[in-house]
């Protein structure tokens, strides 16, 4: 569902803060089931309202802002970390109208901007139960053709606690294009104890891991091209860096030449390592 915010509807100053608290108070009681995060404590409309400082109905997952930017709820996740309970919600944004002027469609390399709103459970059993920990309007870019990676609701997100007090979150994705499903995980680092002098954000997007593909929608049972299908099992392995290596153990089949298919073997397994210069995971 989509709502367009018209001029004059922005919440300002103390009134905005008060209304944000009222929104959380109301929506905590009436959170609907979500596709991205079932039975989430805060529905997408409340996330968008607090993040964009506008009024949004609870069930809405998308809001169009005045400059033509569209903000869309992407994924929500409850986390237990260092004895505290959090709810993190991620929102993606398109470019503004001026950037899209004259375009019939977005190019493959046009990504979307990611933002997050993080809430901490500070008053269990009360209304509101959650308080806003942080709102970050740019934690990275991902996707293509001005669309995000698509969340795969059939798989669970994976978590890894680091020795230096951070959390690596892997959100499963399955993006469909040209008859091919590409599976993977979008990676985020959570640093709730971040100090003002530390680099980065409380949440940072740190890359995309590919784990498999399936061309069954395009191969037509082998009549058009050979059919392949693969998947990968993700694991975290401590290395020399503070963030772990991400290893993918693959299985299934892949192409060997234009018309040949072969089974995947151990040599096809992938290892992703965090690059501190680009602040992204890259394959090795």
Tab-separated table of C-alpha atoms in Angstrom:
chain	number	residue	atom	x	y	z
A	1	UNK	CA	0.000	0.000	0.000
A	2	UNK	CA	1.262	3.497	-0.845
A	3	UNK	CA	0.589	6.931	0.580
A	4	UNK	CA	1.682	10.296	-0.784
A	5	UNK	CA	2.741	12.921	1.731
A	6	UNK	CA	1.565	16.379	0.696
A	7	UNK	CA	3.131	19.696	1.525
A	8	UNK	CA	2.571	20.850	5.080
A	9	UNK	CA	2.267	17.364	6.564
A	10	UNK	CA	5.814	17.214	7.949
A	11	UNK	CA	6.079	17.105	11.711
A	12	UNK	CA	8.402	19.709	13.186
A	13	UNK	CA	10.199	20.329	16.483
A	14	UNK	CA	8.682	19.266	19.800
A	15	UNK	CA	5.360	18.543	18.155
A	16	UNK	CA	7.115	16.060	15.859
A	17	UNK	CA	8.842	14.321	18.758
A	18	UNK	CA	5.614	14.125	20.700
A	19	UNK	CA	3.740	12.720	17.737
A	20	UNK	CA	6.514	10.186	17.122
A	21	UNK	CA	6.080	8.973	20.689
A	22	UNK	CA	2.311	8.799	20.197
A	23	UNK	CA	2.819	6.804	16.989
A	24	UNK	CA	4.985	4.268	18.794
A	25	UNK	CA	2.509	4.089	21.644
A	26	UNK	CA	-0.400	3.396	19.296
A	27	UNK	CA	1.338	1.016	16.914
A	28	UNK	CA	2.951	-1.092	19.623
A	29	UNK	CA	-0.540	-2.212	20.602
A	30	UNK	CA	-1.768	-2.932	17.098
A	31	UNK	CA	1.168	-4.343	15.125
A	32	UNK	CA	-0.046	-6.474	12.206
A	33	UNK	CA	1.781	-9.509	10.814
A	34	UNK	CA	4.445	-8.528	8.304
A	35	UNK	CA	5.763	-10.386	5.301
A	36	UNK	CA	9.298	-9.310	6.112
A	37	UNK	CA	9.071	-9.746	9.887
A	38	UNK	CA	6.055	-11.617	11.144
A	39	UNK	CA	4.471	-10.280	14.336
A	40	UNK	CA	6.965	-7.413	14.485
A	41	UNK	CA	6.571	-5.131	17.513
A	42	UNK	CA	6.426	-1.992	15.332
A	43	UNK	CA	4.591	-2.069	11.960
A	44	UNK	CA	6.059	-0.573	8.800
A	45	UNK	CA	3.876	2.522	8.875
A	46	UNK	CA	5.199	3.484	12.298
A	47	UNK	CA	8.774	2.901	11.143
A	48	UNK	CA	8.256	5.167	8.131
A	49	UNK	CA	6.461	7.790	10.238
A	50	UNK	CA	9.286	8.035	12.754
A	51	UNK	CA	12.065	7.873	10.170
A	52	UNK	CA	10.553	10.393	7.731
A	53	UNK	CA	8.900	12.580	10.377
A	54	UNK	CA	5.501	12.285	8.695
A	55	UNK	CA	2.147	10.701	9.432
A	56	UNK	CA	1.722	7.243	7.850
A	57	UNK	CA	-1.023	4.649	8.468
A	58	UNK	CA	0.242	1.599	10.356
A	59	UNK	CA	-0.256	-0.918	7.538
A	60	UNK	CA	1.435	1.155	4.828
A	61	UNK	CA	4.818	-0.092	3.648
A	62	UNK	CA	5.587	2.781	1.263
A	63	UNK	CA	5.455	6.549	1.355
A	64	UNK	CA	6.145	9.099	-1.383
A	65	UNK	CA	7.859	12.240	-0.147
A	66	UNK	CA	7.662	15.772	-1.485
A	67	UNK	CA	10.763	15.653	-3.680
A	68	UNK	CA	9.605	12.508	-5.472
A	69	UNK	CA	11.661	10.143	-3.343
A	70	UNK	CA	9.806	6.954	-2.428
A	71	UNK	CA	10.671	5.333	0.904
A	72	UNK	CA	9.730	1.650	1.268
A	73	UNK	CA	9.930	-0.685	4.244
A	74	UNK	CA	12.329	-3.525	3.367
A	75	UNK	CA	12.982	-5.757	6.389
A	76	UNK	CA	12.565	-5.877	10.147
A	77	UNK	CA	14.404	-8.011	12.692
A	78	UNK	CA	14.240	-8.469	16.460
A	79	UNK	CA	17.630	-8.964	18.097
A	80	UNK	CA	18.887	-9.897	21.540
A	81	UNK	CA	22.346	-8.469	22.129
A	82	UNK	CA	24.364	-7.913	25.323
A	83	UNK	CA	21.274	-8.413	27.484
A	84	UNK	CA	19.153	-5.916	25.536
A	85	UNK	CA	16.310	-6.475	23.071
A	86	UNK	CA	16.160	-4.464	19.853
A	87	UNK	CA	13.985	-4.135	16.792
A	88	UNK	CA	15.837	-3.001	13.671
A	89	UNK	CA	13.935	-1.908	10.560
A	90	UNK	CA	15.472	-1.175	7.172
A	91	UNK	CA	14.007	1.160	4.560
A	92	UNK	CA	15.128	1.767	0.977
A	93	UNK	CA	14.825	5.012	-0.975
A	94	UNK	CA	14.654	5.886	-4.652
A	95	UNK	CA	16.367	8.911	-6.168
A	96	UNK	CA	14.469	12.177	-6.360
A	97	UNK	CA	12.425	13.325	-9.347
A	98	UNK	CA	15.219	15.486	-10.746
A	99	UNK	CA	17.628	12.534	-10.888
A	100	UNK	CA	15.056	10.419	-12.754
A	101	UNK	CA	14.016	13.138	-15.219
A	102	UNK	CA	14.020	11.926	-18.827
A	103	UNK	CA	14.454	8.253	-17.910
A	104	UNK	CA	12.146	5.572	-19.251
A	105	UNK	CA	13.706	3.017	-16.921
A	106	UNK	CA	16.567	2.812	-14.443
A	107	UNK	CA	19.922	1.426	-15.582
A	108	UNK	CA	21.196	-1.867	-14.106
A	109	UNK	CA	23.818	-0.063	-11.996
A	110	UNK	CA	21.354	2.337	-10.338
A	111	UNK	CA	21.157	1.307	-6.697
A	112	UNK	CA	18.872	2.379	-3.868
A	113	UNK	CA	19.812	4.092	-0.631
A	114	UNK	CA	19.407	2.152	2.587
A	115	UNK	CA	18.377	3.671	5.905
A	116	UNK	CA	17.478	2.183	9.276
A	117	UNK	CA	15.500	2.887	12.414
A	118	UNK	CA	16.505	0.943	15.518
A	119	UNK	CA	14.322	0.630	18.611
A	120	UNK	CA	15.252	-0.696	22.049
A	121	UNK	CA	12.815	-2.451	24.383
A	122	UNK	CA	13.121	-0.183	27.415
A	123	UNK	CA	9.706	-0.552	29.092
A	124	UNK	CA	8.442	-4.153	28.737
A	125	UNK	CA	4.716	-4.464	29.278
A	126	UNK	CA	4.158	-0.723	29.030
A	127	UNK	CA	2.902	1.530	26.244
A	128	UNK	CA	5.078	2.443	24.476
A	129	UNK	CA	7.411	-0.461	25.198
A	130	UNK	CA	10.109	0.631	22.735
A	131	UNK	CA	12.279	3.725	22.598
A	132	UNK	CA	14.130	5.017	19.560
A	133	UNK	CA	17.832	4.138	19.714
A	134	UNK	CA	18.842	5.621	16.384
A	135	UNK	CA	17.638	6.785	12.980
A	136	UNK	CA	20.270	6.606	10.239
A	137	UNK	CA	19.331	7.925	6.829
A	138	UNK	CA	22.209	6.462	4.815
A	139	UNK	CA	23.967	3.237	5.746
A	140	UNK	CA	24.861	2.148	2.211
A	141	UNK	CA	23.561	1.407	-1.273
A	142	UNK	CA	22.514	-1.882	-2.863
A	143	UNK	CA	20.341	-3.512	-5.523
A	144	UNK	CA	20.058	-2.553	-9.198
A	145	UNK	CA	17.648	-0.895	-11.645
A	146	UNK	CA	16.598	1.267	-8.679
A	147	UNK	CA	15.195	-1.761	-6.879
A	148	UNK	CA	16.533	-3.496	-3.750
A	149	UNK	CA	17.605	-7.073	-3.283
A	150	UNK	CA	14.395	-9.002	-2.574
A	151	UNK	CA	14.008	-10.560	0.875
A	152	UNK	CA	13.659	-14.362	0.803
A	153	UNK	CA	10.996	-15.143	3.403
A	154	UNK	CA	11.583	-18.912	3.072
A	155	UNK	CA	14.940	-18.686	4.847
A	156	UNK	CA	15.939	-17.343	8.235
A	157	UNK	CA	18.423	-14.538	8.818
A	158	UNK	CA	21.768	-15.590	10.301
A	159	UNK	CA	23.699	-13.864	13.083
A	160	UNK	CA	27.311	-13.853	14.279
A	161	UNK	CA	28.635	-12.099	17.397
A	162	UNK	CA	32.140	-10.706	17.055
A	163	UNK	CA	34.803	-10.597	19.739
A	164	UNK	CA	34.828	-6.778	19.696
A	165	UNK	CA	31.149	-6.425	20.597
A	166	UNK	CA	29.424	-6.182	17.236
A	167	UNK	CA	26.908	-8.346	15.382
A	168	UNK	CA	27.061	-9.484	11.757
A	169	UNK	CA	23.557	-9.996	10.333
A	170	UNK	CA	22.954	-11.892	7.075
A	171	UNK	CA	19.490	-11.254	5.575
A	172	UNK	CA	18.461	-13.894	2.974
A	173	UNK	CA	17.602	-12.616	-0.506
A	174	UNK	CA	16.228	-14.192	-3.690
A	175	UNK	CA	16.033	-11.838	-6.664
A	176	UNK	CA	14.267	-12.814	-9.902
A	177	UNK	CA	15.323	-11.380	-13.261
A	178	UNK	CA	15.150	-12.745	-16.830
A	179	UNK	CA	13.869	-16.108	-15.621
A	180	UNK	CA	16.728	-16.640	-13.161
A	181	UNK	CA	16.472	-16.610	-9.375
A	182	UNK	CA	19.710	-15.456	-7.735
A	183	UNK	CA	20.011	-16.415	-4.065
A	184	UNK	CA	22.221	-14.788	-1.497
A	185	UNK	CA	22.456	-12.787	1.703
A	186	UNK	CA	22.710	-9.051	2.336
A	187	UNK	CA	25.209	-8.359	5.126
A	188	UNK	CA	24.951	-5.741	7.863
A	189	UNK	CA	27.089	-4.926	10.899
A	190	UNK	CA	25.331	-3.807	14.096
A	191	UNK	CA	27.332	-1.758	16.607
A	192	UNK	CA	24.875	-0.610	19.302
A	193	UNK	CA	27.691	0.526	21.601
A	194	UNK	CA	29.232	2.798	18.976
A	195	UNK	CA	30.995	5.835	20.390
A	196	UNK	CA	30.664	9.265	18.732
A	197	UNK	CA	34.335	9.199	17.731
A	198	UNK	CA	34.052	5.773	16.047
A	199	UNK	CA	33.818	5.580	12.263
A	200	UNK	CA	30.665	4.353	10.526
A	201	UNK	CA	27.134	3.993	11.791
A	202	UNK	CA	25.301	1.864	14.329
A	203	UNK	CA	24.204	-0.184	11.306
A	204	UNK	CA	26.399	-0.518	8.217
A	205	UNK	CA	25.688	-2.326	4.971
A	206	UNK	CA	28.815	-4.381	4.204
A	207	UNK	CA	28.020	-6.228	1.003
A	208	UNK	CA	26.195	-9.018	-0.729
A	209	UNK	CA	27.022	-12.740	-0.674
A	210	UNK	CA	25.830	-14.920	-3.572
A	211	UNK	CA	24.921	-18.489	-2.647
A	212	UNK	CA	23.116	-19.998	-5.639
A	213	UNK	CA	20.925	-19.643	-8.702
A	214	UNK	CA	18.008	-21.374	-10.436
A	215	UNK	CA	17.052	-20.921	-14.074
A	216	UNK	CA	14.017	-23.245	-14.116
A	217	UNK	CA	11.701	-20.395	-15.136
A	218	UNK	CA	13.834	-19.738	-18.243
A	219	UNK	CA	15.086	-23.162	-19.321
A	220	UNK	CA	11.635	-24.692	-20.060
A	221	UNK	CA	12.660	-28.159	-18.844
A	222	UNK	CA	15.756	-28.024	-21.019
A	223	UNK	CA	14.012	-27.048	-24.267
A	224	UNK	CA	15.473	-23.517	-24.315
A	225	UNK	CA	18.758	-24.103	-22.469
A	226	UNK	CA	20.159	-26.578	-19.943
A	227	UNK	CA	18.514	-26.296	-16.540
A	228	UNK	CA	20.696	-25.598	-13.520
A	229	UNK	CA	19.995	-25.134	-9.824
A	230	UNK	CA	22.309	-24.495	-6.909
A	231	UNK	CA	22.270	-23.390	-3.313
A	232	UNK	CA	24.805	-22.584	-0.639
A	233	UNK	CA	25.176	-23.082	3.100
A	234	UNK	CA	26.557	-20.033	4.896
A	235	UNK	CA	28.995	-20.196	7.814
A	236	UNK	CA	31.107	-17.657	9.698
A	237	UNK	CA	34.792	-18.393	10.373
A	238	UNK	CA	36.998	-16.219	12.570
A	239	UNK	CA	40.018	-14.803	10.756
A	240	UNK	CA	42.687	-12.180	11.310
A	241	UNK	CA	40.223	-9.305	10.914
A	242	UNK	CA	37.671	-8.320	13.564
A	243	UNK	CA	34.872	-9.358	11.214
A	244	UNK	CA	34.748	-13.073	10.318
A	245	UNK	CA	35.185	-14.689	6.949
A	246	UNK	CA	31.915	-15.708	5.333
A	247	UNK	CA	32.145	-19.123	3.711
A	248	UNK	CA	29.625	-20.611	1.289
A	249	UNK	CA	29.480	-24.396	0.823
A	250	UNK	CA	27.693	-24.897	-2.488
A	251	UNK	CA	25.705	-27.796	-3.908
A	252	UNK	CA	23.713	-28.450	-7.069
A	253	UNK	CA	24.641	-27.852	-10.692
A	254	UNK	CA	26.169	-25.094	-12.815
A	255	UNK	CA	27.118	-24.474	-16.441
A	256	UNK	CA	30.236	-25.980	-17.997
A	257	UNK	CA	30.306	-24.363	-21.397
A	258	UNK	CA	27.322	-23.094	-23.419
A	259	UNK	CA	25.323	-26.338	-23.487
A	260	UNK	CA	26.849	-28.449	-20.722
A	261	UNK	CA	26.017	-28.816	-17.037
A	262	UNK	CA	28.236	-30.164	-14.274
A	263	UNK	CA	27.789	-30.803	-10.559
A	264	UNK	CA	29.274	-28.327	-8.113
A	265	UNK	CA	32.260	-29.618	-6.109
A	266	UNK	CA	34.302	-28.464	-3.115
A	267	UNK	CA	36.520	-26.342	-5.386
A	268	UNK	CA	33.456	-24.212	-6.172
A	269	UNK	CA	32.956	-23.209	-2.543
A	270	UNK	CA	33.294	-19.483	-1.922
A	271	UNK	CA	35.014	-17.417	0.756
A	272	UNK	CA	34.168	-13.755	1.348
A	273	UNK	CA	36.535	-11.530	3.356
A	274	UNK	CA	35.847	-8.067	4.728
A	275	UNK	CA	37.909	-5.362	3.021
A	276	UNK	CA	38.494	-2.496	5.434
A	277	UNK	CA	39.313	-0.093	2.563
A	278	UNK	CA	36.035	-0.544	0.700
A	279	UNK	CA	34.164	-1.536	3.902
A	280	UNK	CA	32.553	-4.381	1.947
A	281	UNK	CA	32.836	-8.164	1.809
A	282	UNK	CA	34.605	-9.394	-1.347
A	283	UNK	CA	35.077	-12.927	-2.679
A	284	UNK	CA	38.498	-14.589	-2.562
